[in-house]
Every structure is written in C-alpha cells, then in structure tokens.
Amino acid sequence: MLLARERALATVRAELGTPRPSRPNEGTLQVAVDVTPTAAPGADRSNDLTVGLERLLERCLRESRCVDQESLCVVADEKVWQLRLHVELLDLGGNACDAAALAALAALCHFRRPHVSVTGGEVRLCPADEAEPVPLAVLHKPVLVTFAFFGDGQHFVADPTEIEERASEGLLTVGMNSYREICTLHLTGKLLLSKQQVLECTELAAARARSLTSQLRRALTADEAERTALHPFPGLARVELERMATAAASVRLSGAVRGPALTAEQISEMEKEVDEKLSVFRHKDMAAAAEIGQGGASQWGPPSEDEEGDQDEMWPRTAETPAKTAPTASDSDSEGEQTVLHPEDLEPHAEPGTGKGLRCPMPVR
Amino acid sequence: MCAYMWAPPFSAVSTMELLSDQGLRVDGRRAHELRNVECRLGVFGRADGSAYLEQGNTRVLATVYGPHEARAAQRRHDVASINCQYRQAVFSGWERGRRAGGGGDRRAQELGALLQNTLESVVLVELYPRSQIDVYVQVLQADGGTYATCVNAATLALIDAGVALRDYVCACSASVLRDQPLVDLNSLETSGAPELTAALLPRSGRLPLLEMSQRFHVDKLGELLDVAETACRDVHTILNRAVRRHVSARSSEK
C-alpha cells in the first residue's frame, strides 16, 4: 500500500482455535503492527508508535464490527477462526495511521480462508480443490483520515507529511466508512479543539473516505479479475483428478491390507491411467506454478481420525509454507497420513464464496 | 441502587433493554442524568496530590508526585515533562484480569499516553522547566466511563498537588441510542452502544480529548458533542464544589 511516500504492508493469517470465554460465538481478530528498521532510523525501537497504531486499528476495524466475527465461528464454544492481522510499516513518510489502516483493510478484503465442513463432531478443512476458499464477511470498509493542526488549532492540513506531523501541535484521526459513519476518533498531541473544527474535519474525512474506498474497490475488482484469468475453473479439473488418484490409492491400499479385491494388473492399469491424466494436467499447468510431487500420483488416504490434526498444519497460506512432497507409490502402507500440498492449492481460485459455509453470509460489496 | 457486578451474555444486551419505553435506563436514570459522584481529595499522605473519585460504580484513584527533578532522559530544558501511568486492578472488571506486569498491557499503555496528551494541554508546563510531574491512575472498579473518570480524578489530584492548571479538565462519556442521546454510560451501555468520551475545558469550551468506539452516523456527531459538552459542564460544577469544600476545610483546620 503506497500512500504518497508512506508504505505499509499488511497480511492476514487465520487459524482455528478456541474462542474467548466471554464471546463463545465469535471469532477473534488480533492486530499487530511492526515498524521495520527500513522505515526510519531508530523507529523500530519506538514503542509508542506501534502500540498507539495497534490500538487505533483495533478500534477502527474490530470494535466497529468491520469484519463479521460471528461468521468466523465454526463450532460454538469450541472452534473459531482466529485472524491475525499483521501490518509492517516499511517507510515512514508521514501519516503512518492512514497507510496502515488502508493496507489492513485491503488485506482483510483480499483474504480468502479455507472452507470448513463440520460432520458430526468432526471439523474438517476442505482443501482448495474441493471447495473454493471463502472471503471474509466485511460489513463495511472503514478508513482513517488524519489532520494535522497548526497555530493553536487555527489551520489544519489533511494527510500530513512527516515534517508537517512533527511541526504540528496535534493530530486528529477520523475513521469513516463510505456510509458516512464515524468508526473512530482519536486526538493526539497538545491540541485543544472546538466543536466546529471537529465537524469540519469529519465532513472532509467523509469525502476522502468515499474516494479511498472506491479506489480500493476498483483495485480489489481488478485483482479478482486477475485471479480468475490465471486459473479458469481449475477447481473442477483438479477435483476429478484427485478423486481418481484417491480411488486408485484406496484400491491399492485395500489390495494390500484387506485382501486382494483386484488383481495386481488391474491395479497397475488404474495407476497408469491416473498417471497419464495427471501428467497431462501437469504439463498444461507448468507455466502457472512449480510442481511438487512429480514422483507419482498423490496419495490422499481415506479421512481418518487424525486428519484434523494434519490439516491444522496446512496454513498459514503464505509463500513460506513448506509443501510436503508426495510419497512415491511404494509408500502405500502409510495410510494417507502425509498431507500432500501443492503450491497452487494455496493460491485462491476462481470466484469466491460459493461453497456452503457454516454461518458464512455473502460479503457485502 | 444496588452495586451489581454481573456480566450478562452479550446477546442479552439489546437496545430494547438499555432504554425502556418510559425513557428509563437499566439503572433507573434518565437519558441526561449523570451517575452519583463522590470525590475526596488528599486521601494519601505520601503523595503530593491525590484524589479518589467514584462515578456510579466506577472507582478510580489518582496520585500525583511532583513537580520534582526530572530523570536525565526525561528532562526538557524549557518545560516540565508529564509522565502518566494507567493501571487497572485485576479485580476491577468482569473477568479477573492479568496481573499488571510492568505496564505491558497494551490498553494501559494506550490510555497512559492518551492521559499524557490530555494533561499536557492543560498543565502550565512552562512554569516548571527541567522537572517532571508523575500522574498515576489506578482503576479499582470499572463499570463504564472508566477513562472519563480517570481524567476527572487526575484533574482533582493535580489541583490537590497545587500544580498550575489552565482550567479544569472535565470528561464524560456520551452516546446516542435510537436517536436519544445518553450521557455517562455504564458498562452495559458501553457494550451495547457506540460511546464517545470527550473532555472539556469549561472556560474556553475547547476539547483536549475525543475518543470513540463502535460506530455511528456522522450527522449525529454534532448532537453528541453538544450533549457531551453539557454533561462535562455538569461534572465541572460537581468537581468545583468538591475542590472548594476541600480547600475551605483545609484552611479552617489551620
């Protein structure tokens, strides 16, 4: 997120965890702000900036109910999605609040979480091939607008640069969304304001918030179009192939463990068929992503009791997740405990939010 | 009026309960009424200034040490530096809080910084160069409007310490619920409605502090600010009376 000379980077991670005891039906959203040493000399040691910014973002995003936290609930009292929003300030060109807030909002709108299915008492994460990753239910888009005051509150400027910030008597930060609702107000510095000034600032902030949110919406739509263009309906193709692979795997397993239901030739024929189809698909997709698991068909075993534990390791959906390599055909007695993760599984696919989610309303745009 | 400390489930706090059809709130007040205020100055002998303030069930203790010689790191050659610390006792809220370990709590840090900002605009810091004024605020019982009570208590403690102030700082929380403005929210109302905390300097009518949570429409802001200003002036009347009573009692002792 580049706001004039101020740069901020925001990421969202999600994991399943237990809810807070006072709010058993809601997921949680935690905000952490970091100032990197690249931002400004000595800035990474400043605690006030990070704490102030964290609390401001929490108030703006969490307490104003920007994300519908009840939709993050999977099993009441037991499992909810815990979102961690991490903002890194890369370049302090002034007005860190606004940039951080916009980056955080963009990250929340852009984020897609895996789909979860609850059967009986068991919570199962669906890989990206079975169900499209689901976006968060963002109810409204609040942005922060900061004003710096000079001359005993007589003059003020919007979106101050670093020099203006330092020379000012104080800053007023107004959080607004495009529906002209104030989400947060924050006054810092030795500033004495009059009621008129506050009202004036909020009017200006309303106009700016509307333009910022429409810019954000355009950027998100463009990104959505890009995602769809890269992977036209990959979900379908992949599901079919994986099912075949699973079928072959289970056949293989049943042959080895439960008694020969199929002859060895039949099994190897099926395997060959699967391998062929997989290699064709792999060949087509070579340009899109690096393939891991070229040694053979993937081995998705039948869902077992400890599947939940495995799938908890499937995130965070960042580039650093180590994708485990597919076991070779000789590991047939592993009972499918190794979770095979292709990098393209981690990328979001096609249209969002069409899977049947548990308490997952369609996001309001 | 019973002093209850019971947390209802979040789902039970709805606008219907917070304001009845007859215009009564959960604790029987009208929309424009403040909670009962009790204050005492000079409660501690050791501190230069201290005050104990109760607004309804919210109880806050504030102590001031200073102006005294500033630590080298904090020393500024032309003005005093103000050091504020906000602490919430572990038994003060609904759930037992974490033990305050060196002020590592983020909310405590934020409120401490906010208090410092507010007080810096009121204390005549030019009169105390190279010195430091420490303001410590301890919340004993939190039942809504905690931050406003802290600001009021800090003002009283500063007055008790004899620190030169530009004016009283009177703070109050306000909200609007179904087009009805409310003042001085308790914790039930805070969780169910947006809350605006504002502080006022009564003589100039200017605001050194503005904080809000949740969200409300901008058209309501003007009304809210008016309502908050009236409430802050009411608080000022109460605090002023208490200060004069305390000062005359002290002077009649001698």
GROMACS .gro file of N, CA and C in nm, chain A residues 217-320:
model
  312
  217ARG      N    1  -1.204  -0.049  -0.388
  217ARG     CA    2  -1.295  -0.142  -0.453
  217ARG      C    3  -1.250  -0.171  -0.594
  218ARG      N    4  -1.205  -0.065  -0.666
  218ARG     CA    5  -1.158  -0.086  -0.804
  218ARG      C    6  -1.037  -0.177  -0.804
  219ALA      N    7  -0.945  -0.153  -0.709
  219ALA     CA    8  -0.824  -0.236  -0.705
  219ALA      C    9  -0.860  -0.381  -0.675
  220LEU      N   10  -0.955  -0.403  -0.584
  220LEU     CA   11  -0.992  -0.540  -0.549
  220LEU      C   12  -1.060  -0.609  -0.666
  221THR      N   13  -1.144  -0.535  -0.739
  221THR     CA   14  -1.211  -0.596  -0.854
  221THR      C   15  -1.110  -0.635  -0.960
  222ALA      N   16  -1.012  -0.547  -0.982
  222ALA     CA   17  -0.909  -0.578  -1.081
  222ALA      C   18  -0.832  -0.702  -1.040
  223ASP      N   19  -0.801  -0.711  -0.912
  223ASP     CA   20  -0.727  -0.828  -0.863
  223ASP      C   21  -0.809  -0.954  -0.878
  224GLU      N   22  -0.940  -0.945  -0.851
  224GLU     CA   23  -1.029  -1.059  -0.865
  224GLU      C   24  -1.029  -1.108  -1.008
  225ALA      N   25  -1.034  -1.012  -1.102
  225ALA     CA   26  -1.033  -1.050  -1.244
  225ALA      C   27  -0.904  -1.121  -1.280
  226GLU      N   28  -0.795  -1.072  -1.222
  226GLU     CA   29  -0.666  -1.137  -1.249
  226GLU      C   30  -0.663  -1.279  -1.199
  227ARG      N   31  -0.717  -1.300  -1.080
  227ARG     CA   32  -0.717  -1.435  -1.023
  227ARG      C   33  -0.795  -1.530  -1.112
  228THR      N   34  -0.911  -1.482  -1.157
  228THR     CA   35  -0.995  -1.569  -1.239
  228THR      C   36  -0.926  -1.600  -1.370
  229ALA      N   37  -0.856  -1.501  -1.427
  229ALA     CA   38  -0.791  -1.522  -1.557
  229ALA      C   39  -0.680  -1.626  -1.547
  230LEU      N   40  -0.609  -1.625  -1.438
  230LEU     CA   41  -0.497  -1.718  -1.423
  230LEU      C   42  -0.543  -1.862  -1.414
  231HIS      N   43  -0.651  -1.884  -1.342
  231HIS     CA   44  -0.697  -2.021  -1.319
  231HIS      C   45  -0.841  -2.035  -1.358
  232PRO      N   46  -0.870  -2.052  -1.486
  232PRO     CA   47  -1.010  -2.069  -1.523
  232PRO      C   48  -1.061  -2.206  -1.482
  233PHE      N   49  -1.152  -2.205  -1.389
  233PHE     CA   50  -1.213  -2.329  -1.338
  233PHE      C   51  -1.112  -2.440  -1.310
  234PRO      N   52  -1.011  -2.414  -1.238
  234PRO     CA   53  -0.918  -2.524  -1.211
  234PRO      C   54  -0.974  -2.619  -1.108
  235GLY      N   55  -1.064  -2.566  -1.029
  235GLY     CA   56  -1.117  -2.647  -0.920
  235GLY      C   57  -1.177  -2.776  -0.971
  236LEU      N   58  -1.256  -2.764  -1.075
  236LEU     CA   59  -1.325  -2.881  -1.128
  236LEU      C   60  -1.227  -2.987  -1.176
  237ALA      N   61  -1.134  -2.942  -1.259
  237ALA     CA   62  -1.041  -3.038  -1.318
  237ALA      C   63  -0.966  -3.110  -1.208
  238ARG      N   64  -0.924  -3.032  -1.112
  238ARG     CA   65  -0.841  -3.092  -1.008
  238ARG      C   66  -0.917  -3.189  -0.923
  239VAL      N   67  -1.042  -3.156  -0.898
  239VAL     CA   68  -1.122  -3.245  -0.814
  239VAL      C   69  -1.132  -3.381  -0.879
  240GLU      N   70  -1.156  -3.379  -1.008
  240GLU     CA   71  -1.173  -3.505  -1.079
  240GLU      C   72  -1.048  -3.589  -1.068
  241LEU      N   73  -0.937  -3.525  -1.094
  241LEU     CA   74  -0.811  -3.599  -1.091
  241LEU      C   75  -0.779  -3.652  -0.953
  242GLU      N   76  -0.804  -3.569  -0.854
  242GLU     CA   77  -0.769  -3.613  -0.719
  242GLU      C   78  -0.856  -3.729  -0.678
  243ARG      N   79  -0.982  -3.723  -0.724
  243ARG     CA   80  -1.071  -3.834  -0.687
  243ARG      C   81  -1.022  -3.962  -0.749
  244MET      N   82  -0.977  -3.950  -0.873
  244MET     CA   83  -0.924  -4.070  -0.936
  244MET      C   84  -0.802  -4.120  -0.863
  245ALA      N   85  -0.719  -4.026  -0.827
  245ALA     CA   86  -0.599  -4.066  -0.755
  245ALA      C   87  -0.637  -4.132  -0.624
  246THR      N   88  -0.737  -4.072  -0.558
  246THR     CA   89  -0.779  -4.130  -0.430
  246THR      C   90  -0.834  -4.270  -0.450
  247ALA      N   91  -0.913  -4.283  -0.557
  247ALA     CA   92  -0.970  -4.414  -0.583
  247ALA      C   93  -0.860  -4.516  -0.605
  248ALA      N   94  -0.763  -4.476  -0.686
  248ALA     CA   95  -0.652  -4.568  -0.712
  248ALA      C   96  -0.580  -4.601  -0.584
  249ALA      N   97  -0.559  -4.498  -0.504
  249ALA     CA   98  -0.485  -4.520  -0.379
  249ALA      C   99  -0.561  -4.614  -0.289
  250SER      N  100  -0.692  -4.592  -0.277
  250SER     CA  101  -0.766  -4.676  -0.184
  250SER      C  102  -0.773  -4.820  -0.237
  251VAL      N  103  -0.779  -4.829  -0.367
  251VAL     CA  104  -0.779  -4.963  -0.424
  251VAL      C  105  -0.648  -5.032  -0.391
  252ARG      N  106  -0.542  -4.955  -0.406
  252ARG     CA  107  -0.411  -5.012  -0.378
  252ARG      C  108  -0.402  -5.056  -0.234
  253LEU      N  109  -0.455  -4.970  -0.149
  253LEU     CA  110  -0.446  -5.000  -0.007
  253LEU      C  111  -0.529  -5.121   0.028
  254SER      N  112  -0.650  -5.120  -0.030
  254SER     CA  113  -0.737  -5.233   0.003
  254SER      C  114  -0.674  -5.362  -0.045
  255GLY      N  115  -0.607  -5.352  -0.159
  255GLY     CA  116  -0.540  -5.473  -0.210
  255GLY      C  117  -0.433  -5.519  -0.113
  256ALA      N  118  -0.363  -5.424  -0.054
  256ALA     CA  119  -0.251  -5.462   0.031
  256ALA      C  120  -0.296  -5.505   0.168
  257VAL      N  121  -0.398  -5.438   0.221
  257VAL     CA  122  -0.431  -5.458   0.363
  257VAL      C  123  -0.547  -5.554   0.382
  258ARG      N  124  -0.652  -5.529   0.304
  258ARG     CA  125  -0.772  -5.605   0.339
  258ARG      C  126  -0.787  -5.735   0.262
  259GLY      N  127  -0.703  -5.755   0.169
  259GLY     CA  128  -0.719  -5.881   0.093
  259GLY      C  129  -0.736  -5.848  -0.053
  260PRO      N  130  -0.691  -5.930  -0.137
  260PRO     CA  131  -0.687  -5.896  -0.281
  260PRO      C  132  -0.828  -5.886  -0.339
  261ALA      N  133  -0.874  -5.761  -0.356
  261ALA     CA  134  -1.002  -5.742  -0.423
  261ALA      C  135  -0.982  -5.728  -0.572
  262LEU      N  136  -0.867  -5.675  -0.609
  262LEU     CA  137  -0.836  -5.661  -0.751
  262LEU      C  138  -0.702  -5.727  -0.777
  263THR      N  139  -0.686  -5.769  -0.896
  263THR     CA  140  -0.556  -5.828  -0.928
  263THR      C  141  -0.453  -5.718  -0.942
  264ALA      N  142  -0.330  -5.757  -0.931
  264ALA     CA  143  -0.221  -5.659  -0.939
  264ALA      C  144  -0.220  -5.588  -1.072
  265GLU      N  145  -0.254  -5.660  -1.181
  265GLU     CA  146  -0.255  -5.595  -1.313
  265GLU      C  147  -0.358  -5.485  -1.320
  266GLN      N  148  -0.478  -5.518  -1.267
  266GLN     CA  149  -0.584  -5.417  -1.272
  266GLN      C  150  -0.541  -5.292  -1.197
  267ILE      N  151  -0.479  -5.317  -1.085
  267ILE     CA  152  -0.437  -5.203  -1.005
  267ILE      C  153  -0.335  -5.118  -1.081
  268SER      N  154  -0.238  -5.187  -1.140
  268SER     CA  155  -0.134  -5.110  -1.209
  268SER      C  156  -0.190  -5.041  -1.331
  269GLU      N  157  -0.291  -5.099  -1.393
  269GLU     CA  158  -0.355  -5.030  -1.506
  269GLU      C  159  -0.418  -4.901  -1.461
  270MET      N  160  -0.493  -4.912  -1.351
  270MET     CA  161  -0.558  -4.791  -1.298
  270MET      C  162  -0.454  -4.685  -1.264
  271GLU      N  163  -0.348  -4.732  -1.205
  271GLU     CA  164  -0.243  -4.636  -1.168
  271GLU      C  165  -0.188  -4.566  -1.290
  272LYS      N  166  -0.167  -4.645  -1.396
  272LYS     CA  167  -0.111  -4.586  -1.518
  272LYS      C  168  -0.205  -4.483  -1.574
  273GLU      N  169  -0.334  -4.516  -1.572
  273GLU     CA  170  -0.434  -4.424  -1.624
  273GLU      C  171  -0.428  -4.292  -1.550
  274VAL      N  172  -0.425  -4.307  -1.418
  274VAL     CA  173  -0.420  -4.187  -1.335
  274VAL      C  174  -0.295  -4.106  -1.365
  275ASP      N  175  -0.185  -4.176  -1.375
  275ASP     CA  176  -0.059  -4.107  -1.400
  275ASP      C  177  -0.064  -4.031  -1.531
  276GLU      N  178  -0.122  -4.094  -1.630
  276GLU     CA  179  -0.131  -4.027  -1.760
  276GLU      C  180  -0.208  -3.898  -1.748
  277LYS      N  181  -0.326  -3.912  -1.688
  277LYS     CA  182  -0.410  -3.792  -1.679
  277LYS      C  183  -0.342  -3.683  -1.599
  278LEU      N  184  -0.277  -3.724  -1.493
  278LEU     CA  185  -0.210  -3.625  -1.409
  278LEU      C  186  -0.098  -3.558  -1.485
  279SER      N  187  -0.026  -3.638  -1.565
  279SER     CA  188   0.088  -3.578  -1.635
  279SER      C  189   0.039  -3.480  -1.739
  280VAL      N  190  -0.075  -3.512  -1.801
  280VAL     CA  191  -0.130  -3.418  -1.900
  280VAL      C  192  -0.164  -3.286  -1.831
  281PHE      N  193  -0.231  -3.297  -1.721
  281PHE     CA  194  -0.271  -3.176  -1.650
  281PHE      C  195  -0.149  -3.098  -1.605
  282ARG      N  196  -0.054  -3.174  -1.558
  282ARG     CA  197   0.069  -3.110  -1.509
  282ARG      C  198   0.136  -3.035  -1.620
  283HIS      N  199   0.136  -3.095  -1.735
  283HIS     CA  200   0.203  -3.032  -1.849
  283HIS      C  201   0.137  -2.900  -1.884
  284LYS      N  202   0.005  -2.899  -1.878
  284LYS     CA  203  -0.069  -2.776  -1.913
  284LYS      C  204  -0.038  -2.666  -1.815
  285ASP      N  205  -0.025  -2.707  -1.690
  285ASP     CA  206  -0.016  -2.606  -1.585
  285ASP      C  207   0.126  -2.567  -1.551
  286MET      N  208   0.219  -2.621  -1.625
  286MET     CA  209   0.361  -2.598  -1.591
  286MET      C  210   0.394  -2.451  -1.578
  287ALA      N  211   0.335  -2.372  -1.668
  287ALA     CA  212   0.370  -2.230  -1.666
  287ALA      C  213   0.318  -2.161  -1.541
  288ALA      N  214   0.210  -2.212  -1.487
  288ALA     CA  215   0.144  -2.139  -1.378
  288ALA      C  216   0.216  -2.154  -1.245
  289ALA      N  217   0.259  -2.274  -1.214
  289ALA     CA  218   0.317  -2.291  -1.081
  289ALA      C  219   0.419  -2.402  -1.083
  290ALA      N  220   0.508  -2.399  -0.987
  290ALA     CA  221   0.606  -2.507  -0.978
  290ALA      C  222   0.539  -2.630  -0.924
  291GLU      N  223   0.564  -2.742  -0.984
  291GLU     CA  224   0.501  -2.866  -0.940
  291GLU      C  225   0.587  -2.936  -0.840
  292ILE      N  226   0.524  -2.981  -0.739
  292ILE     CA  227   0.595  -3.067  -0.645
  292ILE      C  228   0.518  -3.196  -0.643
  293GLY      N  229   0.586  -3.303  -0.636
  293GLY     CA  230   0.515  -3.431  -0.636
  293GLY      C  231   0.512  -3.489  -0.775
  294GLN      N  232   0.622  -3.478  -0.843
  294GLN     CA  233   0.623  -3.535  -0.977
  294GLN      C  234   0.654  -3.683  -0.974
  295GLY      N  235   0.674  -3.736  -0.855
  295GLY     CA  236   0.715  -3.876  -0.849
  295GLY      C  237   0.601  -3.973  -0.867
  296GLY      N  238   0.479  -3.929  -0.866
  296GLY     CA  239   0.371  -4.025  -0.883
  296GLY      C  240   0.240  -3.964  -0.843
  297ALA      N  241   0.136  -4.046  -0.843
  297ALA     CA  242   0.004  -3.996  -0.806
  297ALA      C  243   0.003  -3.958  -0.659
  298SER      N  244  -0.074  -3.858  -0.625
  298SER     CA  245  -0.081  -3.818  -0.485
  298SER      C  246  -0.159  -3.921  -0.408
  299GLN      N  247  -0.126  -3.934  -0.283
  299GLN     CA  248  -0.190  -4.037  -0.203
  299GLN      C  249  -0.277  -3.975  -0.097
  300TRP      N  250  -0.399  -3.940  -0.135
  300TRP     CA  251  -0.494  -3.896  -0.033
  300TRP      C  252  -0.556  -4.020   0.025
  301GLY      N  253  -0.524  -4.049   0.149
  301GLY     CA  254  -0.587  -4.165   0.209
  301GLY      C  255  -0.730  -4.134   0.247
  302PRO      N  256  -0.807  -4.232   0.289
  302PRO     CA  257  -0.943  -4.206   0.336
  302PRO      C  258  -0.937  -4.123   0.464
  303PRO      N  259  -1.034  -4.035   0.486
  303PRO     CA  260  -1.027  -3.948   0.603
  303PRO      C  261  -1.021  -4.030   0.730
  304SER      N  262  -0.921  -4.002   0.812
  304SER     CA  263  -0.906  -4.076   0.937
  304SER      C  264  -0.925  -3.980   1.053
  305GLU      N  265  -0.919  -4.035   1.174
  305GLU     CA  266  -0.948  -3.952   1.291
  305GLU      C  267  -0.846  -3.843   1.308
  306ASP      N  268  -0.722  -3.871   1.271
  306ASP     CA  269  -0.622  -3.767   1.295
  306ASP      C  270  -0.605  -3.675   1.175
  307GLU      N  271  -0.703  -3.674   1.090
  307GLU     CA  272  -0.693  -3.585   0.972
  307GLU      C  273  -0.697  -3.439   1.015
  308GLU      N  274  -0.776  -3.415   1.121
  308GLU     CA  275  -0.789  -3.277   1.164
  308GLU      C  276  -0.654  -3.221   1.208
  309GLY      N  277  -0.581  -3.306   1.277
  309GLY     CA  278  -0.450  -3.261   1.324
  309GLY      C  279  -0.359  -3.228   1.208
  310ASP      N  280  -0.364  -3.312   1.104
  310ASP     CA  281  -0.280  -3.285   0.988
  310ASP      C  282  -0.318  -3.155   0.923
  311GLN      N  283  -0.449  -3.136   0.907
  311GLN     CA  284  -0.490  -3.022   0.828
  311GLN      C  285  -0.471  -2.893   0.902
  312ASP      N  286  -0.451  -2.901   1.031
  312ASP     CA  287  -0.418  -2.777   1.101
  312ASP      C  288  -0.284  -2.723   1.057
  313GLU      N  289  -0.202  -2.811   1.001
  313GLU     CA  290  -0.072  -2.763   0.956
  313GLU      C  291  -0.077  -2.709   0.815
  314MET      N  292  -0.194  -2.698   0.759
  314MET     CA  293  -0.200  -2.659   0.620
  314MET      C  294  -0.182  -2.510   0.598
  315TRP      N  295  -0.194  -2.432   0.700
  315TRP     CA  296  -0.170  -2.291   0.683
  315TRP      C  297  -0.048  -2.254   0.764
  316PRO      N  298  -0.006  -2.130   0.767
  316PRO     CA  299  -0.069  -2.013   0.706
  316PRO      C  300  -0.051  -2.012   0.555
  317ARG      N  301  -0.141  -1.952   0.485
  317ARG     CA  302  -0.130  -1.955   0.342
  317ARG      C  303  -0.037  -1.844   0.295
  318THR      N  304   0.089  -1.864   0.325
  318THR     CA  305   0.191  -1.770   0.277
  318THR      C  306   0.289  -1.848   0.193
  319ALA      N  307   0.377  -1.775   0.128
  319ALA     CA  308   0.469  -1.842   0.036
  319ALA      C  309   0.568  -1.930   0.108
  320GLU      N  310   0.585  -1.907   0.239
  320GLU     CA  311   0.689  -1.986   0.305
  320GLU      C  312   0.642  -2.122   0.350
   0.00000   0.00000   0.00000
